[in-house]
Short mmCIF file of C-alpha atoms in Angstrom, two decimals:
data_model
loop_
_atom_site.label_atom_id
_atom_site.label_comp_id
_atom_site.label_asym_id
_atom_site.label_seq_id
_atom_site.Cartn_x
_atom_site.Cartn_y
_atom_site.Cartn_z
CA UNK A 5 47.83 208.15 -100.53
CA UNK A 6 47.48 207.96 -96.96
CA UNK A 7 45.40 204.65 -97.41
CA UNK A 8 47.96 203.07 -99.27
CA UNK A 9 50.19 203.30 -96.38
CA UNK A 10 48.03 202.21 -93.54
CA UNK A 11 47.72 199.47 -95.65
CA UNK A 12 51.19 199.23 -96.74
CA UNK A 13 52.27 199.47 -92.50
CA UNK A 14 49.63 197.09 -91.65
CA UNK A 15 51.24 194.26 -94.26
CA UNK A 16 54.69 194.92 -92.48
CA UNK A 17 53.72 194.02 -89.46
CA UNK A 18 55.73 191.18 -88.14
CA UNK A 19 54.08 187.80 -87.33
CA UNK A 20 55.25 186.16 -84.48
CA UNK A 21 55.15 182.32 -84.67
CA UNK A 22 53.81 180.40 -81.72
CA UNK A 23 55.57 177.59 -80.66
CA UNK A 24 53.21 174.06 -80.10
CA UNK A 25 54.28 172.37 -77.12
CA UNK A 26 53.57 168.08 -77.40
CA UNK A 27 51.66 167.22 -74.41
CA UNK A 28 53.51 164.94 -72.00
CA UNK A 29 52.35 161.72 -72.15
CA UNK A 30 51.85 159.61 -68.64
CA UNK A 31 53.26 156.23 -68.22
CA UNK A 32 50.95 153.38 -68.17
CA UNK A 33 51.68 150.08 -66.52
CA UNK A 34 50.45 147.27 -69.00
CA UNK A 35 48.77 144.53 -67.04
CA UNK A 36 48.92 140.70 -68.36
CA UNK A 37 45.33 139.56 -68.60
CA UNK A 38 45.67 135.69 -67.38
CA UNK A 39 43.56 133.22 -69.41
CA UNK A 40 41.46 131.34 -67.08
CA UNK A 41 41.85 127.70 -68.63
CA UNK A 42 38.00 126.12 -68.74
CA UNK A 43 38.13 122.06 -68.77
CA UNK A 44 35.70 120.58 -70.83
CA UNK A 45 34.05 117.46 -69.51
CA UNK A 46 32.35 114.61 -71.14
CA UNK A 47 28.98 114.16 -69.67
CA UNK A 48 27.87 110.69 -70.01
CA UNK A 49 24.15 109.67 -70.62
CA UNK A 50 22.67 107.72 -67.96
CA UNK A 51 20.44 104.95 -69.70
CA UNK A 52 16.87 104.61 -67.89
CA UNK A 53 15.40 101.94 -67.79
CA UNK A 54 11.17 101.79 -68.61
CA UNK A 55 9.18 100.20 -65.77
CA UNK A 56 6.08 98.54 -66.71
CA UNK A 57 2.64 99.41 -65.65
CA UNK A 58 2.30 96.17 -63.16
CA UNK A 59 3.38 95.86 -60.08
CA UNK A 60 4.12 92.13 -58.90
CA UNK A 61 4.23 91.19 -55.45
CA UNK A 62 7.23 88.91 -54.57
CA UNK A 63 6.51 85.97 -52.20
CA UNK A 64 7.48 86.02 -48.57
CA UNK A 65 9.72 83.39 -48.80
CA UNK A 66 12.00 85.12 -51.19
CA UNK A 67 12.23 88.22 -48.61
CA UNK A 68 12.59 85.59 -45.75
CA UNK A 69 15.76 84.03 -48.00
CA UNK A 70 17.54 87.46 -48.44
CA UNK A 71 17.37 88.39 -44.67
CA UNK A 72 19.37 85.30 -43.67
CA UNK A 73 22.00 86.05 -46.70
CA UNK A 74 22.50 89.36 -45.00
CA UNK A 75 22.33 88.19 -41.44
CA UNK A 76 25.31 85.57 -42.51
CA UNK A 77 26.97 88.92 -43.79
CA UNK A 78 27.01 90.66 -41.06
CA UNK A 79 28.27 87.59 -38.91
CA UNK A 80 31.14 86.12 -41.59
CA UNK A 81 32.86 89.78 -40.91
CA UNK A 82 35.72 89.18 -38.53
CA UNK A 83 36.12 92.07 -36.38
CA UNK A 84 39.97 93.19 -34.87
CA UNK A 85 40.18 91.46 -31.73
CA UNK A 86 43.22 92.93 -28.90
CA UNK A 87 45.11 91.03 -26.91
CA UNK A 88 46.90 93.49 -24.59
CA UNK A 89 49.14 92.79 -21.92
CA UNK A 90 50.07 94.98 -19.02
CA UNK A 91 54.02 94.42 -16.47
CA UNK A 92 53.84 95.82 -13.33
CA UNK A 93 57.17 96.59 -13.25
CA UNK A 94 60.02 99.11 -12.58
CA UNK A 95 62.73 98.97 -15.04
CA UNK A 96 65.15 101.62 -13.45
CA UNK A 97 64.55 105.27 -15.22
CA UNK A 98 66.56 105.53 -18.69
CA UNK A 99 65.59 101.52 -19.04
CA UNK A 100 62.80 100.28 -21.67
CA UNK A 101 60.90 96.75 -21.38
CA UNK A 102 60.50 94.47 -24.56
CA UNK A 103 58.22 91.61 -25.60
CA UNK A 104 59.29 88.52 -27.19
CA UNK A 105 57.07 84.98 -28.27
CA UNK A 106 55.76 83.04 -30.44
CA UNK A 107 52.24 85.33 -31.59
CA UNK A 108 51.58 86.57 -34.88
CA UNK A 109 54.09 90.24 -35.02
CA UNK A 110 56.34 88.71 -32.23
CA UNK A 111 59.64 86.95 -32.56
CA UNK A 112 62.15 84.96 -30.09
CA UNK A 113 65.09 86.56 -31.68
CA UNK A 114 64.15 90.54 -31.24
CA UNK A 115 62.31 92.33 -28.70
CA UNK A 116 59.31 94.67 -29.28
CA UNK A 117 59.10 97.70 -27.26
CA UNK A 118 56.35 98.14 -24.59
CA UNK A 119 54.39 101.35 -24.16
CA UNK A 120 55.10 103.25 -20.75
CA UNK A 121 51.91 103.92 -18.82
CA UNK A 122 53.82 105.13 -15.66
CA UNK A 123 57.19 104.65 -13.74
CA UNK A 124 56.19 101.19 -13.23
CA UNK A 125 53.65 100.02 -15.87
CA UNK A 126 54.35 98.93 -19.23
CA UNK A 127 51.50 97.86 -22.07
CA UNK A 128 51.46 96.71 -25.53
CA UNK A 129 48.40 95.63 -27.40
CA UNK A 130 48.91 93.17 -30.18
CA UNK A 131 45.82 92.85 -33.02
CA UNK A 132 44.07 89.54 -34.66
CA UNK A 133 45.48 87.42 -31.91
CA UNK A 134 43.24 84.43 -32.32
CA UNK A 135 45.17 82.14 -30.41
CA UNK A 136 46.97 81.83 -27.10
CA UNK A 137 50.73 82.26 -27.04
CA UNK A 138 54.04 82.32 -25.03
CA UNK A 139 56.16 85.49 -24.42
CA UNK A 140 58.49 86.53 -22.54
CA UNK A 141 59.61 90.23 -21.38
CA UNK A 142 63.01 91.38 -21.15
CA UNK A 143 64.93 94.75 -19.74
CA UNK A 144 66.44 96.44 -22.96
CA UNK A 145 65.57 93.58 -25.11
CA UNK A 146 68.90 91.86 -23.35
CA UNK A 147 68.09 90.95 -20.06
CA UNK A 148 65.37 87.92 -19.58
CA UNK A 149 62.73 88.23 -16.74
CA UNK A 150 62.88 84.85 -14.42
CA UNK A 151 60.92 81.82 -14.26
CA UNK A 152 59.23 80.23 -17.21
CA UNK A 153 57.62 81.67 -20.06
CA UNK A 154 54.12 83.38 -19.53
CA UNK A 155 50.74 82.30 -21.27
CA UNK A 156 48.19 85.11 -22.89
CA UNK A 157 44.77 84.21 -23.60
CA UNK A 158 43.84 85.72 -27.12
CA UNK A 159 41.55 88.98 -26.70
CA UNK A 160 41.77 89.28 -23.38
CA UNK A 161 43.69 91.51 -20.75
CA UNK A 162 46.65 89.92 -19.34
CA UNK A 163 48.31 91.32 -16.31
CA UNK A 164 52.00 90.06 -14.72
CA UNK A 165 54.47 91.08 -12.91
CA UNK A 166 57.63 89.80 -13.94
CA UNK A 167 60.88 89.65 -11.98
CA UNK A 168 64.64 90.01 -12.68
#
């Protein structure tokens, strides 16, 4: 009998159950995967054209002829040509000088504005003058230098120095 309750006590014993704790789970930052947007592009075939075997030799004359085409070119091309003109003059300080006449960009009714190259030199430069022209200067476009109107050669430099 003493078996039988070992036994018996050992089958009594209480079982304890153990708890299972979930595992914490970290955060995770999802991260957008951008597309990268390819562009497909047409290649185009480049025909090639088959040279024959012989060589010809073209005549001097013909390379003669195509020099003078391209010399005639070169000489046809206008280039810019500037007509600049340059008052020796002191306006007063706070005063501006203006240009009028009859050139191409120029008008008798309203004044262009010179540059100021120092407290008494003014300059403007005028483009594609191909002719000579009258102008005139005046003191804040109102008041008109003396004397008669001036002359200036086309693509040149022309120097005054008006008076009020």
């Amino acid at each position: 009998m003493k078996k039988v309750t070992k036994t018996a006590a050992k089958k009594t014993t209480k079982k304890v159950a153990i708890k299972k704790v979930a595992a914490k789970k970290v955060p995770t930052k999802k991260v957008a995967v951008k597309k990268v947007a390819t562009k497909k592009v047409a290649v185009k075939k480049v025909a090639t054209k088959k040279v024959a075997a012989k060589t010809v030799k073209k005549p001097a004359v013909k390379k003669a002829v195509a020099s003078k085409a391209v010399n005639t070119k070169k000489a046809a091309s206008p280039k810019a040509t500037v007509t600049t003109i340059t008052a020796k003059v002191d306006v007063g300080f706070g005063n501006s000088l203006f240009i009028r006449g009859d050139a191409p960009g120029l008008a008798w009714s309203k004044g262009v504005a010179l540059d100021c190259v120092s407290d008494s030199e003014w300059s403007i430069s005028l483009k594609n003058i191909k002719s000579s022209f009258e102008y005139k200067l005046l003191i804040n476009d109102e008041k008109w230098s003396d004397g008669d109107n001036h002359v200036a050669v086309a693509a040149k430099a022309n120097a005054i120095t008006p008076t009020y």
